[in-house]
Short mmCIF file of C-alpha atoms in Angstrom, two decimals:
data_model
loop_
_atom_site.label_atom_id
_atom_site.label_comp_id
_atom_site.label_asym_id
_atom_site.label_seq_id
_atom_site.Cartn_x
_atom_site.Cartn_y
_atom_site.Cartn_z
CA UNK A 1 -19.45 1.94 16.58
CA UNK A 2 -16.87 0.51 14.77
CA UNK A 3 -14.12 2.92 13.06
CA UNK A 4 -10.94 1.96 10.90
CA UNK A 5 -7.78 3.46 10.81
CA UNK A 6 -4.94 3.66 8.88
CA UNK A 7 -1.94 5.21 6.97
CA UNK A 8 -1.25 7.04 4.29
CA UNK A 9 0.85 4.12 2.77
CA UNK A 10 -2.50 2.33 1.62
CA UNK A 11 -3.03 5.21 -0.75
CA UNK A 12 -6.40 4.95 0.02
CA UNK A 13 -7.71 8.15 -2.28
CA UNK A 14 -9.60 10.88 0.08
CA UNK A 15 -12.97 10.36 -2.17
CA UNK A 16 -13.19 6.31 -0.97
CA UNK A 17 -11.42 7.69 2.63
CA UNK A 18 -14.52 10.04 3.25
CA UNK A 19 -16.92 7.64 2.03
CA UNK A 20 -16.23 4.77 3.78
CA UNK A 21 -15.33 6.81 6.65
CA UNK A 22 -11.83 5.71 6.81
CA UNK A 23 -9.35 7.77 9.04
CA UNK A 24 -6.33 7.96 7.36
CA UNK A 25 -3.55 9.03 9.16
CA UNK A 26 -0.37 11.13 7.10
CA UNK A 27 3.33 10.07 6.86
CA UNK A 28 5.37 12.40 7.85
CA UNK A 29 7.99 13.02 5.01
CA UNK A 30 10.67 15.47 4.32
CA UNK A 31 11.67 17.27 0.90
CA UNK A 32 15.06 18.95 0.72
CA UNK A 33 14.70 20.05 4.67
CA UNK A 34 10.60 20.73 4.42
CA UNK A 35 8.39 18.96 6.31
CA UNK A 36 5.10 17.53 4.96
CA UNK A 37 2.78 14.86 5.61
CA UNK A 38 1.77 12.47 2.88
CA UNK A 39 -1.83 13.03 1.52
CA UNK A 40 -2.67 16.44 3.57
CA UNK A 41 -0.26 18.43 2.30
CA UNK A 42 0.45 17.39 -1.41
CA UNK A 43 -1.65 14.70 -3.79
CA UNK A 44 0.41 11.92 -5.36
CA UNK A 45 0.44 13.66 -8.40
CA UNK A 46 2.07 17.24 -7.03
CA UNK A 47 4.70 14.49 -5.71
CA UNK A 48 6.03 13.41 -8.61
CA UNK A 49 6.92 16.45 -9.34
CA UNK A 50 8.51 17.34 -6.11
CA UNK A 51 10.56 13.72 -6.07
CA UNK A 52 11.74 14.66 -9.65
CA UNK A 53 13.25 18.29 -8.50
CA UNK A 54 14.23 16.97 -5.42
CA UNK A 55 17.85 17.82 -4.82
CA UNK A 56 18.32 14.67 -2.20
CA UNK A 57 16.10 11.64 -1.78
CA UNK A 58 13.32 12.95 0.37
CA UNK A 59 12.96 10.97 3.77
CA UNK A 60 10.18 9.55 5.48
CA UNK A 61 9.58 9.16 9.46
CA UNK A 62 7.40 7.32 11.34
CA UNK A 63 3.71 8.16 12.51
CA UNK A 64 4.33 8.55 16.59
CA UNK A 65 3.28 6.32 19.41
CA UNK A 66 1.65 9.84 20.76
CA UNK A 67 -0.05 10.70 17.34
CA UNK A 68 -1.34 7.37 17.45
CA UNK A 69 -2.76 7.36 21.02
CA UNK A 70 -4.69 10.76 20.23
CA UNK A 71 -6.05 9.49 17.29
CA UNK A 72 -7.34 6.54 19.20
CA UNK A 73 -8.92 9.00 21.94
CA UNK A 74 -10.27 10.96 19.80
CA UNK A 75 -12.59 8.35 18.01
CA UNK A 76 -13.10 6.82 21.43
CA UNK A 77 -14.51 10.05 22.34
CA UNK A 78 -16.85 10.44 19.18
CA UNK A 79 -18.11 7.22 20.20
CA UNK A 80 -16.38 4.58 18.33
CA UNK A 81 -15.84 2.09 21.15
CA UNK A 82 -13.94 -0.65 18.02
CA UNK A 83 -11.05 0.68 16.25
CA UNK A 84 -9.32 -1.60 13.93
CA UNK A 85 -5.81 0.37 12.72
CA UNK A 86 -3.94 -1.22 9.58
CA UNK A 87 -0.49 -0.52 8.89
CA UNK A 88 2.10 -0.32 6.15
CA UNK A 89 4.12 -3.53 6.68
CA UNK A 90 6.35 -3.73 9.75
CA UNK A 91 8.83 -5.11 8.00
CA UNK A 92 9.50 -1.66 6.13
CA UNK A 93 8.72 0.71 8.64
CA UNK A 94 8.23 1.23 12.51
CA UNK A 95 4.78 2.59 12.08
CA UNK A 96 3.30 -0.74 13.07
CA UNK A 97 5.26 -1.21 16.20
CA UNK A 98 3.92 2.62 17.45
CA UNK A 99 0.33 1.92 16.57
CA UNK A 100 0.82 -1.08 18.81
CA UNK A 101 2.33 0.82 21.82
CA UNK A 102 -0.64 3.13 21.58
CA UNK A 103 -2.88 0.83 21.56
CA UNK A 104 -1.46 -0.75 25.19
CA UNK A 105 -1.33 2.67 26.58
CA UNK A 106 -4.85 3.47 25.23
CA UNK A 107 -6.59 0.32 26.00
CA UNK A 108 -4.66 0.62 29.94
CA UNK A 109 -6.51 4.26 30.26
CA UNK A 110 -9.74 3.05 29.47
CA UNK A 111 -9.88 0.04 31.72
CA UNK A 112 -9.07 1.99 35.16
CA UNK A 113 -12.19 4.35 33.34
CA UNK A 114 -14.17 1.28 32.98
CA UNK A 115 -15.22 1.55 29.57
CA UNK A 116 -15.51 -1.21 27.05
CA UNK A 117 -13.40 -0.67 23.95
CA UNK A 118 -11.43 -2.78 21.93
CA UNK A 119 -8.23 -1.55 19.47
CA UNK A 120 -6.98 -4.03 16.95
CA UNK A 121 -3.44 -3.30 15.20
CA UNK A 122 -3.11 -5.38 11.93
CA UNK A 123 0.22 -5.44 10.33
CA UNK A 124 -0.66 -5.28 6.05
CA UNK A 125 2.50 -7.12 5.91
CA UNK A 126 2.57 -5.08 2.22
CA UNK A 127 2.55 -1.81 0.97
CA UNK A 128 0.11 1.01 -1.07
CA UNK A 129 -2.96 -0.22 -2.19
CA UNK A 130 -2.72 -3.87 -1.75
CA UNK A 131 -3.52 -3.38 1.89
CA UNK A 132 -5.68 0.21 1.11
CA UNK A 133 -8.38 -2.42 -0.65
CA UNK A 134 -8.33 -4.16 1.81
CA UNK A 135 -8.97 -1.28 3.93
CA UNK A 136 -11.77 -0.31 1.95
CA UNK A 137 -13.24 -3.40 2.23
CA UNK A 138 -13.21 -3.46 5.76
CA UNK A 139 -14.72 -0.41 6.26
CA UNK A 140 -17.19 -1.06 4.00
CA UNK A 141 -17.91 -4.21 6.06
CA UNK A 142 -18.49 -1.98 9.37
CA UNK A 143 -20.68 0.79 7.98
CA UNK A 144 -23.08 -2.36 6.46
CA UNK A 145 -23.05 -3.55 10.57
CA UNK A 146 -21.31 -6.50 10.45
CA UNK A 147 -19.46 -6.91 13.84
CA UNK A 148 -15.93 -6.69 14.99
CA UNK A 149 -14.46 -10.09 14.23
CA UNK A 150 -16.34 -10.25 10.88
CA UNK A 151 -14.66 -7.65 10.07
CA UNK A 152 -11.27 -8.72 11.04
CA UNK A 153 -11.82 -11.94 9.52
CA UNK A 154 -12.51 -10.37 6.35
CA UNK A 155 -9.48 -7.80 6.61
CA UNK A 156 -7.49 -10.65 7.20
CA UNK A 157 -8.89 -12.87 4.33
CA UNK A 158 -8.32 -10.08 2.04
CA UNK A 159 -4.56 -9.30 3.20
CA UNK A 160 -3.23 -12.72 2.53
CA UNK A 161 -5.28 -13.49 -1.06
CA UNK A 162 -4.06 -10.46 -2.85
CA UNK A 163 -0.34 -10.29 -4.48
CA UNK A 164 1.55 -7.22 -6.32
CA UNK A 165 3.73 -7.52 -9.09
CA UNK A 166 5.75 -4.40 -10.16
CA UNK A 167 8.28 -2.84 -11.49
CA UNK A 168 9.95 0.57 -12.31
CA UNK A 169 11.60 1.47 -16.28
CA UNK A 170 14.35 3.92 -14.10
CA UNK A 171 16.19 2.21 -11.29
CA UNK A 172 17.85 5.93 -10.29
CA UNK A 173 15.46 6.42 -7.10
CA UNK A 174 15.78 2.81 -6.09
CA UNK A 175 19.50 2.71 -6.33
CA UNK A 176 19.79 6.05 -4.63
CA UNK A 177 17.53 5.25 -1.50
CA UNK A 178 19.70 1.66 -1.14
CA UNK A 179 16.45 -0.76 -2.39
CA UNK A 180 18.81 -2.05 -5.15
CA UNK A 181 22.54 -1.69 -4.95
CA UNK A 182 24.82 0.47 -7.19
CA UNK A 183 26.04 -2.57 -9.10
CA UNK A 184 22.65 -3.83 -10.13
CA UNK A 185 21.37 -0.62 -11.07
CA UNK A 186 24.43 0.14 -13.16
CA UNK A 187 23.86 -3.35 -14.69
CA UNK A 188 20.55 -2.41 -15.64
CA UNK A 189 21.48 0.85 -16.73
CA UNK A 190 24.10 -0.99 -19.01
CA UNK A 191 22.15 -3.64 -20.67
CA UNK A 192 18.47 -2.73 -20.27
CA UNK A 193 17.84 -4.99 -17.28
CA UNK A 194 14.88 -4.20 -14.87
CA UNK A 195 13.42 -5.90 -12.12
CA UNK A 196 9.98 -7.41 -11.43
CA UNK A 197 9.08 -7.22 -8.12
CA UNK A 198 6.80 -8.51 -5.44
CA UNK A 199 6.23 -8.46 -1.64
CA UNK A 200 7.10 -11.82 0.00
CA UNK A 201 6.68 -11.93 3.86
CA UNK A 202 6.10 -8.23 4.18
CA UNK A 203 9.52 -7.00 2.13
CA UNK A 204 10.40 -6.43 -1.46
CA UNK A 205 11.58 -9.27 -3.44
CA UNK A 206 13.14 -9.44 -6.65
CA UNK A 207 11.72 -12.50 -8.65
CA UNK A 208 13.09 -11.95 -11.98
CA UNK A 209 15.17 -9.39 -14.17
CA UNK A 210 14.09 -9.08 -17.62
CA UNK A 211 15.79 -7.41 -20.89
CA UNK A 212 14.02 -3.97 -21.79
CA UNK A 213 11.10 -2.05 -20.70
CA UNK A 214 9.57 -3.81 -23.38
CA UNK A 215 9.10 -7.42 -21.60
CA UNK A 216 7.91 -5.89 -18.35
CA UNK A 217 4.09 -6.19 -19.27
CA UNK A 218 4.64 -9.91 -20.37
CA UNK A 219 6.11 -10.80 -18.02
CA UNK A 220 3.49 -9.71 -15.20
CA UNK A 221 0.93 -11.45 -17.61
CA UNK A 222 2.45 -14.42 -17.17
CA UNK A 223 3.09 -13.87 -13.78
CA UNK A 224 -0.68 -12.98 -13.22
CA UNK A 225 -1.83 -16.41 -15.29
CA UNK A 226 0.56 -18.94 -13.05
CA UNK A 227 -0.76 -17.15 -9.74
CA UNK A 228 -4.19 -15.58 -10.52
CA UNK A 229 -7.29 -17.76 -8.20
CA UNK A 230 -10.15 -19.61 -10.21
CA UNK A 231 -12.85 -17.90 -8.34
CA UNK A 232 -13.12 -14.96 -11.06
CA UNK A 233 -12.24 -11.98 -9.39
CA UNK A 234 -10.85 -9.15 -10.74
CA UNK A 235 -7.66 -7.58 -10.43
CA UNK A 236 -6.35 -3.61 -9.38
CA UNK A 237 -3.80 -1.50 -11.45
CA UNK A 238 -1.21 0.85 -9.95
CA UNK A 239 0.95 3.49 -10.45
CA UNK A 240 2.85 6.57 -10.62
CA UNK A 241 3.34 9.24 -13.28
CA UNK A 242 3.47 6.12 -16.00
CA UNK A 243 -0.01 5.97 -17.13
CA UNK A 244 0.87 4.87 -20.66
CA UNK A 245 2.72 1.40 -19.67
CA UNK A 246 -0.37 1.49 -16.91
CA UNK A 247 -3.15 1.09 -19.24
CA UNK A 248 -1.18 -1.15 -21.16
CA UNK A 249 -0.44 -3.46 -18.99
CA UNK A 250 -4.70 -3.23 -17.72
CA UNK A 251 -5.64 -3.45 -21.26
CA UNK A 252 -3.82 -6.57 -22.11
CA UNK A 253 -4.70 -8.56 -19.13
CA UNK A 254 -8.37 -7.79 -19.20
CA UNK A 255 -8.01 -8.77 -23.04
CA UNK A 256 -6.02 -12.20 -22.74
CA UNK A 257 -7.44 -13.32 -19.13
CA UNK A 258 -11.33 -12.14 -19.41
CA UNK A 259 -10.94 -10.42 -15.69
CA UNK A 260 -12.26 -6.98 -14.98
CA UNK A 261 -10.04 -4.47 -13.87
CA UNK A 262 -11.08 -3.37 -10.17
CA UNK A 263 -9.86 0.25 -10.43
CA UNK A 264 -6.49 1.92 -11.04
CA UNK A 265 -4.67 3.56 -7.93
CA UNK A 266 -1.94 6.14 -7.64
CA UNK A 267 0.97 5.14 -5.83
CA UNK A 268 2.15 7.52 -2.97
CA UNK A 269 4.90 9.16 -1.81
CA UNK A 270 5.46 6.53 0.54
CA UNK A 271 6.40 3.64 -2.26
CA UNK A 272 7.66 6.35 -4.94
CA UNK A 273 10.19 8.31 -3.27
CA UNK A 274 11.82 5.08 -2.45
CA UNK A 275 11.13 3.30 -5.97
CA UNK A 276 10.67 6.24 -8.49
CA UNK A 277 7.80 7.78 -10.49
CA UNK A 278 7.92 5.00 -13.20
CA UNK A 279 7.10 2.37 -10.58
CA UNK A 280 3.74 0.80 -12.04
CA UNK A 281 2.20 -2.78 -10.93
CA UNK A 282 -0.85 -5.17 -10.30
CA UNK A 283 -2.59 -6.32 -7.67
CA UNK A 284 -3.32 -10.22 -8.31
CA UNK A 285 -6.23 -12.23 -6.76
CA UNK A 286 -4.53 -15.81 -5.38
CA UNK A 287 -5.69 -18.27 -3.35
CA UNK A 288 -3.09 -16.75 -0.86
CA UNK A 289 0.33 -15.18 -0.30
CA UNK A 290 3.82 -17.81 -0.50
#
């Protein structure tokens, strides 16, 4: 059987986890000198609380080559003989490189046992749910039958026609954990300015800074109409503790472009301890990533 893997990153919500039977795998993150790991030991929601009271910015760490390489025994040994693992971007993290030194040391035990399994490691190249979807549809893809490289080929497909636009209304979090620098964020602080952002070649990238919280939504419509593909598809909301601006921003592109939204997701501790709980976004169907 065929089984997929990932991280916590994709904020891939346990209901659509356990469903699609989606092994999810938990960051390991640390809260004024408490360990946790993202999405077993808090929700999203409990997390913006505990970012907000936080007394230093919380810190995440890696998933382990050896956490890895059990995980991948362990479904070999309930019978999955495919795995497919997707990580957060390896750009932004080390998970991917682990995953893929697991996999070597994993796929090297089984060949002197002379079984026939295959691993595949796929770098998101993004973060949250723009990969988690694409997750989801993979797994949804292997519990219908369709084979391995169906599957990879739609994973694939789906990683590199989907982009995010986002932003946060309080730069504090991103200024503290270095993602903007002290100058910009006192800038914005100063005259209102905040930054739309996007993931270009698996990092952050600011495209624009606009004047007031006010201009964010616009501006992503706009953003959404230049890049948005013709084939019809819908779009995905995210975000943290902002629902308000959330459901703005869903309610004025379904009204002005005639697409459906997909589903709103919560962003994770992952993306918000390092952006903030006002971070808030949309995932864009394109004809593909530049």
């Amino acid at each position: 059987m065929l089984k997929i893997i990932t991280d916590s990153a994709a904020d891939v919500p346990k209901n659509e986890a356990e469903q699609y039977d989606i092994r999810v795998m938990g960051i390991p993150i640390t809260v004024d000198g408490v360990s946790y790991r993202e999405s077993v030991d808090f929700t999203s929601e409990e997390y913006y609380g505990m970012l907000t009271a936080a007394k230093a910015i919380p810190t995440t760490a890696q998933i382990t080559l050896m956490e890895f390489a059990d995980a991948f025994r362990e479904e070999i040994a309930a019978g999955n003989r495919q795995l497919i693992c997707v990580t957060i971007t390896s750009r932004g993290s080390g998970i991917y490189n682990a995953a893929c030194l697991a996999q070597q040391m994993v796929l090297e035990e089984q060949q002197s046992d002379g079984e026939e399994v295959t691993i595949d490691v796929v770098d998101s190249g993004s973060y949250t749910y723009v990969y988690g979807h694409a997750v989801v549809a993979a797994a949804k893809a292997a519990q219908e039958g369709k084979g391995r490289e169906e599957v990879l080929e739609l994973l694939r497909r789906e990683l590199s026609t989907w982009q995010v636009y986002f932003a946060m209304t309080n730069l504090d979090f991103a200024k503290k954990s270095g993602r903007i620098t002290s100058t910009a964020a006192f800038v914005g602080e100063v005259l209102g300015f905040r930054p739309l952002l996007t993931i270009h070649n698996g990092e952050t990238d600011t495209i624009q800074k606009v004047r007031g919280d006010h201009k964010l939504i616009p501006t992503m419509v706009d953003y959404f109409k230049k890049r948005v593909s013709d084939d019809g598809r819908g779009f995905y909301i995210v975000h943290a503790r902002d629902k308000e601006l959330a459901k703005e921003l869903r309610k004025t592109l379904e009204k002005t472009t005639g697409r459906k939204c997909l589903g709103e997701y919560l962003i994770g501790a992952s993306v918000t301890t390092n952006a903030g709980p006002t971070v808030f976004g949309v995932i864009v169907p394109t004809e593909g990533i530049i």
